[in-house]
PDB file of C-alpha atoms in Angstrom:
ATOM      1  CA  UNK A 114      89.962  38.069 186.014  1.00  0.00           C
ATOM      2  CA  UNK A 115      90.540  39.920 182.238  1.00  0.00           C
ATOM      3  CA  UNK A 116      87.992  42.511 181.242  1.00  0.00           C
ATOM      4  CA  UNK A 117      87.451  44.552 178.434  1.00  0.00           C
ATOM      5  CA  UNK A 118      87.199  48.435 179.294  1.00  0.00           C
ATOM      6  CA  UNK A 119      84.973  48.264 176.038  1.00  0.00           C
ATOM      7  CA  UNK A 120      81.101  48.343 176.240  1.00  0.00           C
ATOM      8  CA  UNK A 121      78.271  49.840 174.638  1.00  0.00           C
ATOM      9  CA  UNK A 122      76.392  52.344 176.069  1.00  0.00           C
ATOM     10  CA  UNK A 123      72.535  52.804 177.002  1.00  0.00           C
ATOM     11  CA  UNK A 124      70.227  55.116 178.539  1.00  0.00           C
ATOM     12  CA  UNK A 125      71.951  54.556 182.499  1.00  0.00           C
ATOM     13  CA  UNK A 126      75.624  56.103 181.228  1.00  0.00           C
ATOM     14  CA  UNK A 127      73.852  59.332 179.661  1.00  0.00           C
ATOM     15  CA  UNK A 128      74.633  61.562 181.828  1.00  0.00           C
ATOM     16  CA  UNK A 129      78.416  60.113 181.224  1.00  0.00           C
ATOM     17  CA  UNK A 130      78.320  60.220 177.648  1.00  0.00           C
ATOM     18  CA  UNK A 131      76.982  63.948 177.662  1.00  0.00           C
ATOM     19  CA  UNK A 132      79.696  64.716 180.102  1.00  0.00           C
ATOM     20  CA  UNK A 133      82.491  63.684 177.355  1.00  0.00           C
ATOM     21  CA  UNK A 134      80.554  65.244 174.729  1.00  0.00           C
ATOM     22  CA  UNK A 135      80.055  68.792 176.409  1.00  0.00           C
ATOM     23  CA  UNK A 136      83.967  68.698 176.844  1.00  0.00           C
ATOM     24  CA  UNK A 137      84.467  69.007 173.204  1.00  0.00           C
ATOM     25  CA  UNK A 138      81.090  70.455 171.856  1.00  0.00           C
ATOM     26  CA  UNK A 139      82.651  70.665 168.363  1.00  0.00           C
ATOM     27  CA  UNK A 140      83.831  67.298 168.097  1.00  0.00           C
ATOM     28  CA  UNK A 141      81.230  65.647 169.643  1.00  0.00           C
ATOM     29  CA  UNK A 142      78.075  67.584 167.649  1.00  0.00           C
ATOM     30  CA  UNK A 143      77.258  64.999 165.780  1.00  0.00           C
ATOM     31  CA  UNK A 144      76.731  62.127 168.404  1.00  0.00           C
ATOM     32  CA  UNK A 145      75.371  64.952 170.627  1.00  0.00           C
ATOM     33  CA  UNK A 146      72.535  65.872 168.042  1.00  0.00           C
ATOM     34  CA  UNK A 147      71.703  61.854 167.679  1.00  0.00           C
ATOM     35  CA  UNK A 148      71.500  61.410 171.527  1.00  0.00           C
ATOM     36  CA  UNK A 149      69.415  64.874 171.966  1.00  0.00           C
ATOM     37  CA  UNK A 150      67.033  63.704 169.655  1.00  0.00           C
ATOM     38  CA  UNK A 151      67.565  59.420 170.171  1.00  0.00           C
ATOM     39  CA  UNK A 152      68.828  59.216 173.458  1.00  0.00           C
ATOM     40  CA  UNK A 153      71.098  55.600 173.856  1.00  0.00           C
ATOM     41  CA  UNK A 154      68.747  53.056 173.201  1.00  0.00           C
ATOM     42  CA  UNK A 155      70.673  51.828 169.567  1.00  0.00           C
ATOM     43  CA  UNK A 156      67.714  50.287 168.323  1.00  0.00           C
ATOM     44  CA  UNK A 157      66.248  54.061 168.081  1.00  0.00           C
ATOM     45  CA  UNK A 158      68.673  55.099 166.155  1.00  0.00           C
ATOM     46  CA  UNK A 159      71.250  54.793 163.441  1.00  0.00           C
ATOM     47  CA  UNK A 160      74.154  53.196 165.338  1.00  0.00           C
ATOM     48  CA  UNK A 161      75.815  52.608 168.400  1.00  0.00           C
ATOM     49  CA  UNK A 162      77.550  54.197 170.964  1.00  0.00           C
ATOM     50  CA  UNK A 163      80.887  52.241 173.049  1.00  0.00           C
ATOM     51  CA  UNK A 164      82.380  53.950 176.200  1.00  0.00           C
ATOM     52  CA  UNK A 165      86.064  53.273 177.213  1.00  0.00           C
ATOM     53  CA  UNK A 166      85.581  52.662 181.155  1.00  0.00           C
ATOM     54  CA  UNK A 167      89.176  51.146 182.381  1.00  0.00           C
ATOM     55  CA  UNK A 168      87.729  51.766 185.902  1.00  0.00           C
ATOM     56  CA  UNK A 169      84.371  53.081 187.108  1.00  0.00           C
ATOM     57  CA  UNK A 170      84.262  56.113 184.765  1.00  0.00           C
ATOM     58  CA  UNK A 171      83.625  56.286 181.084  1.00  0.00           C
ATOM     59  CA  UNK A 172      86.541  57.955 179.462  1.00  0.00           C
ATOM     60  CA  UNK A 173      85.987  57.688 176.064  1.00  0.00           C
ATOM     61  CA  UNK A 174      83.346  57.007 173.474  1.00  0.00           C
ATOM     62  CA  UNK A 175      83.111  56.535 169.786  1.00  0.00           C
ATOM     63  CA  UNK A 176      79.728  56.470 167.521  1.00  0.00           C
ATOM     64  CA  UNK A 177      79.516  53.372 165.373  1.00  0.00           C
ATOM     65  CA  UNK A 178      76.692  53.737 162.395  1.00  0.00           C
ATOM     66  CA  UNK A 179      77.021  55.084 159.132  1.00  0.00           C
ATOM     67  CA  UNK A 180      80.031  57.430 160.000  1.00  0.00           C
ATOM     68  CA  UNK A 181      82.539  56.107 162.711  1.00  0.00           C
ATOM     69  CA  UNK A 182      83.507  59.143 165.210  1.00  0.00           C
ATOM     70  CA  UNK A 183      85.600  59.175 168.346  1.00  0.00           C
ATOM     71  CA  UNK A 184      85.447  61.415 171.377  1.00  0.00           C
ATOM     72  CA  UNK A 185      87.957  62.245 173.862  1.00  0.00           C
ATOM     73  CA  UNK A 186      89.646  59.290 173.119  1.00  0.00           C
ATOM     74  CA  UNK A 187      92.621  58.844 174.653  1.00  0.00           C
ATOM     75  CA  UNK A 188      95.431  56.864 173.138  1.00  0.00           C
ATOM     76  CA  UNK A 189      94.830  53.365 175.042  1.00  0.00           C
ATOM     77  CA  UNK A 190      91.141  54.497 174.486  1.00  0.00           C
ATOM     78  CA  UNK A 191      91.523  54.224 170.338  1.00  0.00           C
ATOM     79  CA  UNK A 192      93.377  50.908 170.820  1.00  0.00           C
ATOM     80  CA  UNK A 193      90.594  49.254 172.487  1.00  0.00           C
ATOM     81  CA  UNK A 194      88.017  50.581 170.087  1.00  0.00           C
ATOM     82  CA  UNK A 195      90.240  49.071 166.961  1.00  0.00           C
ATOM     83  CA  UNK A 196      90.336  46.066 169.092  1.00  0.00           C
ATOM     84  CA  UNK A 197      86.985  45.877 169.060  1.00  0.00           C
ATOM     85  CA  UNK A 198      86.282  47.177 165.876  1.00  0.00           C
ATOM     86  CA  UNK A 199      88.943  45.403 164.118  1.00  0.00           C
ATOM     87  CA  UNK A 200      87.323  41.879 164.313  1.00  0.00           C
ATOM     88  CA  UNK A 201      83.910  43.042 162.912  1.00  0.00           C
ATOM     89  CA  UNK A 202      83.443  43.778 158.965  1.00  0.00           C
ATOM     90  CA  UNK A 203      83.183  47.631 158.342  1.00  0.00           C
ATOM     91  CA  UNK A 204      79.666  49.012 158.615  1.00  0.00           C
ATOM     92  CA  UNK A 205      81.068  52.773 158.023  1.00  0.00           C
ATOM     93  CA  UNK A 206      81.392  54.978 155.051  1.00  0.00           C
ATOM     94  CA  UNK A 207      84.036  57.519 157.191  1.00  0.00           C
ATOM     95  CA  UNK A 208      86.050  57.771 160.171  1.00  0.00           C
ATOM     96  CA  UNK A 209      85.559  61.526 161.433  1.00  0.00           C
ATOM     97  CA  UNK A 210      86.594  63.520 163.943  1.00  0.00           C
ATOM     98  CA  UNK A 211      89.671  64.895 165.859  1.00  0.00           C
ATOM     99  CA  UNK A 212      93.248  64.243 164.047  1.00  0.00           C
ATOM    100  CA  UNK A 213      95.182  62.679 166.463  1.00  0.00           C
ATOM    101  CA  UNK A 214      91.948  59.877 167.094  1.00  0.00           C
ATOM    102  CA  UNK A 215      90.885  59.001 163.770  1.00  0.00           C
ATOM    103  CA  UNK A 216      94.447  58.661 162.361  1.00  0.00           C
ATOM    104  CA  UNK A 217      95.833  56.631 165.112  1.00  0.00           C
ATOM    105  CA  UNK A 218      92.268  54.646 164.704  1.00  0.00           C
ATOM    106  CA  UNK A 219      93.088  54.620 161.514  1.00  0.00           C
ATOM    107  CA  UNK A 220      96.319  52.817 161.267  1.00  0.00           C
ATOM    108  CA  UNK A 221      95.132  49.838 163.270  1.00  0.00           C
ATOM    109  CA  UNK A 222      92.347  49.451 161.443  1.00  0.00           C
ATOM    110  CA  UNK A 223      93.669  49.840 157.788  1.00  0.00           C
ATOM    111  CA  UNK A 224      95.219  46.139 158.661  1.00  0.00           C
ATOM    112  CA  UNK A 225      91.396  44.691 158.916  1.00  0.00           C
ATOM    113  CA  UNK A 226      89.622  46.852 156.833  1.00  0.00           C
ATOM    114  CA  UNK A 227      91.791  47.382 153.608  1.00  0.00           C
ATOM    115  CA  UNK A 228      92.226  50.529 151.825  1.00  0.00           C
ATOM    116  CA  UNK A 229      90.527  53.938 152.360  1.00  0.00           C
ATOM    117  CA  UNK A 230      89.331  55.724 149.338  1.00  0.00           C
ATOM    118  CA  UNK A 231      90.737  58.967 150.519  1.00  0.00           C
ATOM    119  CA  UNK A 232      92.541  59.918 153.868  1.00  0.00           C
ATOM    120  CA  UNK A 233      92.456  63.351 154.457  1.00  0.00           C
ATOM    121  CA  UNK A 234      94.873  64.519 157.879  1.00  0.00           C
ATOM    122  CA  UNK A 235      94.690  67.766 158.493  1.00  0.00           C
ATOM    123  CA  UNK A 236      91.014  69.315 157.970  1.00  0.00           C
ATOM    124  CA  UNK A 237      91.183  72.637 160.034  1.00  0.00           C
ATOM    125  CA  UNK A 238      88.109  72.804 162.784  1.00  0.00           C
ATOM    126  CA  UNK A 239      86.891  76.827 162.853  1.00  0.00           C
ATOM    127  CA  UNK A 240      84.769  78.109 164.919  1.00  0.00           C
ATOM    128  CA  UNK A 241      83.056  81.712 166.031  1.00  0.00           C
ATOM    129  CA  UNK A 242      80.466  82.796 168.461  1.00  0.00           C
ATOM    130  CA  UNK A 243      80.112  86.313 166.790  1.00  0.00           C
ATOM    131  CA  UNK A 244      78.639  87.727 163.697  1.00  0.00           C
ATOM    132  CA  UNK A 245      80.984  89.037 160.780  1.00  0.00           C
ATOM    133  CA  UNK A 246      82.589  92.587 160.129  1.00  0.00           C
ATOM    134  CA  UNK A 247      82.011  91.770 156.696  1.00  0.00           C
ATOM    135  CA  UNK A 248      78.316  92.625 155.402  1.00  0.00           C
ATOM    136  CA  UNK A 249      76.320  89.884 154.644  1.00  0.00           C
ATOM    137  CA  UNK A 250      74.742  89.259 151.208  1.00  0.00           C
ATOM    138  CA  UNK A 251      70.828  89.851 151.497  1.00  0.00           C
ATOM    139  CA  UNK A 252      70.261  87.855 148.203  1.00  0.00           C
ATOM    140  CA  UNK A 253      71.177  84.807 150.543  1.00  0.00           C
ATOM    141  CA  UNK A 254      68.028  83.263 152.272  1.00  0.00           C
ATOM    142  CA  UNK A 255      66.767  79.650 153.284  1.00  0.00           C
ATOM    143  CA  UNK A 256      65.897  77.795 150.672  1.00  0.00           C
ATOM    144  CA  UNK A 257      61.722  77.270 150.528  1.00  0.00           C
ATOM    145  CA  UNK A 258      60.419  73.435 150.088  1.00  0.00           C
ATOM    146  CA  UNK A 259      59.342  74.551 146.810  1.00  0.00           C
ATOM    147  CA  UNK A 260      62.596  75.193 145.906  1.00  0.00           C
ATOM    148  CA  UNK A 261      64.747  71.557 146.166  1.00  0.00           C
ATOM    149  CA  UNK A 262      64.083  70.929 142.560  1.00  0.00           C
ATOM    150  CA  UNK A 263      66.451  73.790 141.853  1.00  0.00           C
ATOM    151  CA  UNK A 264      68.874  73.232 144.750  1.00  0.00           C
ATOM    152  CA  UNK A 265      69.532  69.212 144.020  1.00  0.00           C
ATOM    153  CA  UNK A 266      71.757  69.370 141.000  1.00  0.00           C
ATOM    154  CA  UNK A 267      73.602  71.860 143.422  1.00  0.00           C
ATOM    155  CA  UNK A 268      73.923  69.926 146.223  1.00  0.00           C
ATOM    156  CA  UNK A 269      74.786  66.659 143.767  1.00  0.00           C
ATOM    157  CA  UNK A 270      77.531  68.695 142.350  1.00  0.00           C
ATOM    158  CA  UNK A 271      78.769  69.677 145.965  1.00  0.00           C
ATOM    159  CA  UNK A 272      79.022  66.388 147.242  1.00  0.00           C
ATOM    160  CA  UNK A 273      80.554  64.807 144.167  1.00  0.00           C
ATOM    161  CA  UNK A 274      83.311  67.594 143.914  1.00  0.00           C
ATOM    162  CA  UNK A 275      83.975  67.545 147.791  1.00  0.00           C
ATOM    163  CA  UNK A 276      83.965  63.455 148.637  1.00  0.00           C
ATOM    164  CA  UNK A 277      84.795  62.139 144.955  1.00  0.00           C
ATOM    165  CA  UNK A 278      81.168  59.812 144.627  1.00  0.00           C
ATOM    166  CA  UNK A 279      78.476  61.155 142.866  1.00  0.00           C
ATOM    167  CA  UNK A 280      75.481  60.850 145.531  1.00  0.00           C
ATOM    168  CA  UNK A 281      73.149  59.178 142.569  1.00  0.00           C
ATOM    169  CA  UNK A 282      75.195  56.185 141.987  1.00  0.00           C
ATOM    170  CA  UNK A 283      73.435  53.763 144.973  1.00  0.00           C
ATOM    171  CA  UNK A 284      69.861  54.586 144.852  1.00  0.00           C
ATOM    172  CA  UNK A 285      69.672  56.648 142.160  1.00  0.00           C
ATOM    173  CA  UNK A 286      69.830  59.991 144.329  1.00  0.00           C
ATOM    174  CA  UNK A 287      66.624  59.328 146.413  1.00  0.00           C
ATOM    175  CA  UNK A 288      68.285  59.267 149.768  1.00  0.00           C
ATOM    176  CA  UNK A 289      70.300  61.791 149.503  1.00  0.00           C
ATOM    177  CA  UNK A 290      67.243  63.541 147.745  1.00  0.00           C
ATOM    178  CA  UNK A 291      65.278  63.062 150.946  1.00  0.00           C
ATOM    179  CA  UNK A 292      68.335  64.225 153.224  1.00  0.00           C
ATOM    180  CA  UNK A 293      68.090  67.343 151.259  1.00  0.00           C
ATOM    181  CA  UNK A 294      64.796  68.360 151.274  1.00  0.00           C
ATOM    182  CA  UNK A 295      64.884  67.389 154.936  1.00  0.00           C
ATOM    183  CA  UNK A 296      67.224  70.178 155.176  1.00  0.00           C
ATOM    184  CA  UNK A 297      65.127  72.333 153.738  1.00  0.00           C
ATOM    185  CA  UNK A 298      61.995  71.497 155.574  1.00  0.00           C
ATOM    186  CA  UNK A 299      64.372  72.264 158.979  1.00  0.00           C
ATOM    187  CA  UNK A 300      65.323  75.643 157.970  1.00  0.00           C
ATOM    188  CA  UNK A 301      69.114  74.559 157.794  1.00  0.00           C
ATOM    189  CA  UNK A 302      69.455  75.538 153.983  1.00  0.00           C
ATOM    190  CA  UNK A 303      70.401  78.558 152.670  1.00  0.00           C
ATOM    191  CA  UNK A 304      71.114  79.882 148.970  1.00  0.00           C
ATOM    192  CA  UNK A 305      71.649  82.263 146.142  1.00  0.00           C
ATOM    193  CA  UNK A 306      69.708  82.448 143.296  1.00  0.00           C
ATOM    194  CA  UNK A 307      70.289  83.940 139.859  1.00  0.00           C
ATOM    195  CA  UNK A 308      67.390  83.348 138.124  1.00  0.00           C
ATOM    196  CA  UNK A 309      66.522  79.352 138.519  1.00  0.00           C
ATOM    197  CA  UNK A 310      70.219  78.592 139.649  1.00  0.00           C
ATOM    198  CA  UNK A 311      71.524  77.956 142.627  1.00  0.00           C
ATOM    199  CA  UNK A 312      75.140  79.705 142.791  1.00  0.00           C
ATOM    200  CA  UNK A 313      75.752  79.572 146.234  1.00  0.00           C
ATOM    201  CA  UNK A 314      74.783  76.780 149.025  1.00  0.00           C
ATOM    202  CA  UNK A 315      75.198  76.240 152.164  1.00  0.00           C
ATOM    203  CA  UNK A 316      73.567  73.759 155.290  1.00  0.00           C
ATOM    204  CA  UNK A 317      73.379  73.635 159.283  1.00  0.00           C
ATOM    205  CA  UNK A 318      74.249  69.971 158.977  1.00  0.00           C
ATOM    206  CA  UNK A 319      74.280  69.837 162.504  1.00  0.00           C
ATOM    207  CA  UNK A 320      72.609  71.441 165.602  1.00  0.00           C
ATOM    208  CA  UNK A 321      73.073  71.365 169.065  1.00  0.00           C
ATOM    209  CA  UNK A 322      72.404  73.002 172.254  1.00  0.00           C
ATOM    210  CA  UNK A 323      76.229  74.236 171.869  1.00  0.00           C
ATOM    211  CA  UNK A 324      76.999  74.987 168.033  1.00  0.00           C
ATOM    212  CA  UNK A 325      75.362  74.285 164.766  1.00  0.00           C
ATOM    213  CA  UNK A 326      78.387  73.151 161.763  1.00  0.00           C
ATOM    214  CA  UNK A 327      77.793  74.306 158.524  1.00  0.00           C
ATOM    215  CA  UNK A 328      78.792  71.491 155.749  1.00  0.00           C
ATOM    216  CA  UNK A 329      78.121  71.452 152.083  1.00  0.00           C
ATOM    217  CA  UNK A 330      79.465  74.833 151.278  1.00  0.00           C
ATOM    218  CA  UNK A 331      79.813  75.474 147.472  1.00  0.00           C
ATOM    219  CA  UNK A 332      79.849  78.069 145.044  1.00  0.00           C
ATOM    220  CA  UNK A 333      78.656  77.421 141.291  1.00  0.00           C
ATOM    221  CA  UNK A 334      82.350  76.823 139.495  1.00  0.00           C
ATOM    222  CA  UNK A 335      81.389  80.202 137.122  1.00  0.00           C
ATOM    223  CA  UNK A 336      80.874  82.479 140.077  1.00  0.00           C
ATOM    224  CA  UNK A 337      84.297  81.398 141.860  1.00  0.00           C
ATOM    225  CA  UNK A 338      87.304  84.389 141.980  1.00  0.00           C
ATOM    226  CA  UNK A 339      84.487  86.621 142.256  1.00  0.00           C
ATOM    227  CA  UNK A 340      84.148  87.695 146.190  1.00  0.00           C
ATOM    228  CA  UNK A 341      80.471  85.888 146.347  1.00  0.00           C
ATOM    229  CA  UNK A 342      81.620  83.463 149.137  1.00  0.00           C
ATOM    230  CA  UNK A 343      82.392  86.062 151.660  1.00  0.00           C
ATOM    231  CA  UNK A 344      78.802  88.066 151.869  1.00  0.00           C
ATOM    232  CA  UNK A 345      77.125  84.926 151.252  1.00  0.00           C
ATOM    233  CA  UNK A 346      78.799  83.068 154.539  1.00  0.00           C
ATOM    234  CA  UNK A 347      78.513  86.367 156.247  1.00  0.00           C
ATOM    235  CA  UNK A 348      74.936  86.191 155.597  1.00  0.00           C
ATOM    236  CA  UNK A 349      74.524  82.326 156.890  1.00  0.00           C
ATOM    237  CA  UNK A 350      76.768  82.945 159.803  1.00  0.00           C
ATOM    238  CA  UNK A 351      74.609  85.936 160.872  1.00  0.00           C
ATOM    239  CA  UNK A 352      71.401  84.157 160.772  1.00  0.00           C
ATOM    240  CA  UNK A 353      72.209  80.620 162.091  1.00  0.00           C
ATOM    241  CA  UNK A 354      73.507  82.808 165.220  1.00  0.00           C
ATOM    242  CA  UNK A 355      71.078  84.767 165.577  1.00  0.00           C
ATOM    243  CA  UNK A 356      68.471  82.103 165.365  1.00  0.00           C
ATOM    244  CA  UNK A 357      69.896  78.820 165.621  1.00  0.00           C
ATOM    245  CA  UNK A 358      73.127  78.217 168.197  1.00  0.00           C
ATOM    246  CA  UNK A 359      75.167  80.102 169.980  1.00  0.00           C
ATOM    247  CA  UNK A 360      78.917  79.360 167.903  1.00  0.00           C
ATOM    248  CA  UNK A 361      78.646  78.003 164.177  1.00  0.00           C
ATOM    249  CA  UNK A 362      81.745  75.754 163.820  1.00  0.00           C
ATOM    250  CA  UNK A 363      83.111  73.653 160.405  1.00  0.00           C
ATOM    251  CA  UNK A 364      85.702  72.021 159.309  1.00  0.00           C
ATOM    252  CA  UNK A 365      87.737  72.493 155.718  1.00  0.00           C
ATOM    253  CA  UNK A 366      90.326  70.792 154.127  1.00  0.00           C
ATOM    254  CA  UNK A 367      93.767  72.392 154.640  1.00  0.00           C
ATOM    255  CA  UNK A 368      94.760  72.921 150.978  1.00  0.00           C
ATOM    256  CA  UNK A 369      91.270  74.636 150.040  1.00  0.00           C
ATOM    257  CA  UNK A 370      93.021  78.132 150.699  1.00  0.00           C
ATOM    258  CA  UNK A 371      90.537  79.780 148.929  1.00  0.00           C
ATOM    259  CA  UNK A 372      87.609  78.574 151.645  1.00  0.00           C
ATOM    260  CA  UNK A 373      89.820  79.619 154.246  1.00  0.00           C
ATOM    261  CA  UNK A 374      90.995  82.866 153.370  1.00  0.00           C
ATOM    262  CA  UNK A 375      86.679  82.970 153.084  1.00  0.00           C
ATOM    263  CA  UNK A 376      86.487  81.855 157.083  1.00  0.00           C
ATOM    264  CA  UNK A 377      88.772  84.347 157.978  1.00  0.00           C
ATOM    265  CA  UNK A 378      87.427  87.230 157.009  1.00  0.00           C
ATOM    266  CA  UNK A 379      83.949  85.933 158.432  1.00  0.00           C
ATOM    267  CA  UNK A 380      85.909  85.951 162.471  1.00  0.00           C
ATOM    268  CA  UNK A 381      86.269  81.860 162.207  1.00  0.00           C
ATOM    269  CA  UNK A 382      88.981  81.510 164.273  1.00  0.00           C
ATOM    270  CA  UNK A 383      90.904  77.638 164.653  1.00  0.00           C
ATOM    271  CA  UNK A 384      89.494  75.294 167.467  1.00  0.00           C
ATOM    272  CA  UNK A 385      92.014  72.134 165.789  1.00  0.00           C
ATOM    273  CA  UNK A 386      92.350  69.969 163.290  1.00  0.00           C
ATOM    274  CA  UNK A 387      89.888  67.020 162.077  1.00  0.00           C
ATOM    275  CA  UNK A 388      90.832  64.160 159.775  1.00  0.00           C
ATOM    276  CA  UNK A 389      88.808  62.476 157.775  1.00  0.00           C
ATOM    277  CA  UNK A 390      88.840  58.411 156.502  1.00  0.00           C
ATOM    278  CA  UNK A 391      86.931  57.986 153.384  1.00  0.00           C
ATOM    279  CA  UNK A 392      85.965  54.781 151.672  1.00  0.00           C
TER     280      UNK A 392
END
């Protein structure tokens, strides 16, 4: 008798699928916020979660919603997801996660899915679990709710410059509007002022029990060359240890050398390589 070592998961594999995801805590911190806060019951949530279980263990898993992200997924593991995958339309707006897994992923599903937008293949992962030698920029604070109307042509122009869409052109901005201030309200934000403007940003896009990632890092395009981005990560590294999780991790593209040269001097040190799928 066939089967398929392909099913989706619910609250009985839990403790299975936390098992994979405390293996790689960095990897996994998306899927492992969702199910902290969701659990495995899909219709509570935003997608779906499928375990690779060739025998009577779970091996591998992959989130299927909005964003499409594999876990220790093993090679045979990311053929039976694009199996499964493959014969459904696209739901996802990226592929995300470890290298090796989302490019192999990747190539079988280009054949079903058509063209990518973007393929990025080599997005360093950095992580630390200490605060900086380099002193941290006190003009850096969370941003207050009060505040978003200055922070959203900010975070408009980060997303636009780093993924290539401007977030306005669905909806007109309001859900990405709401994500922000959501932000906000959570005490994930953090910025510079000068005057009105927002000239540095930067958001705990992610918390867990094992790291919090910091995503949407940008410095206003007049303020760049100038040494603001080291104090001012300094500053939201210190804080989102001290308060938040006990390693801040993120991941960069490899040819932003100016961001990395940043990471360095703020003790990031590499924990791999992400790739990233855009369409």
């Amino acid at each position: 008798m066939l089967t398929v070592p392909i099913r989706q998961l619910g609250e009985p594999e839990r403790a299975a699928v936390e098992r994979i995801l405390d293996a790689d805590p960095y990897a996994g911190a998306q899927i492992a916020e969702r199910v902290a806060a969701h659990g495995l019951n899909w219709w509570r949530s935003d997608g779906r979660i499928y375990g690779y279980d060739p025998g009577r263990r779970v091996e591998s898993i992959i989130w299927s919603g909005a964003h499409l992200v594999p876990v220790g997924a093993t090679a045979p593991a990311v053929a039976a997801f694009a199996d499964l995958l493959g014969a459904e339309p696209r739901i996802c707006s990226s592929i995300i996660g470890r290298a090796e897994a989302v490019l192999d992923l990747w190539d079988r599903l280009g054949p079903h899915w058509g063209a990518a937008r973007d393929v990025r293949p080599n997005q360093p992962l950095l992580v630390t679990d200490r605060a900086p030698m380099v002193p941290a920029d006190p003009e850096v604070r969370l941003v207050r709710p009060s505040e978003v109307d200055q922070l959203f042509p900010a975070a408009v122009a980060m997303y636009t410059e780093e993924v290539g869409v401007s977030p306005l052109q669905d909806d007109g901005g309001r859900g990405y509007r709401r994500r922000v201030a959501e932000l906000v309200k959570g005490k994930r934000t953090y910025a510079r002022f000068a005057g009105d403007q927002v000239i540095f940003k930067a958001e705990l896009a992610i918390i867990t029990q094992r790291t919090t990632q910091v995503q949407g890092v940008w410095v206003h395009p007049e303020w760049r060359g100038r040494g603001l981005g080291t104090g001012a990560m300094a500053a939201v590294v210190s804080d989102a240890l001290r308060r938040v999780a006990p390693t801040v991790s993120l991941y960069v593209n490899d040819y932003n050398a100016a961001a990395r040269r940043v990471y360095q001097r703020c003790g990031f040190v590499s924990a791999g390589s992400f790739a990233t799928v855009l369409f």
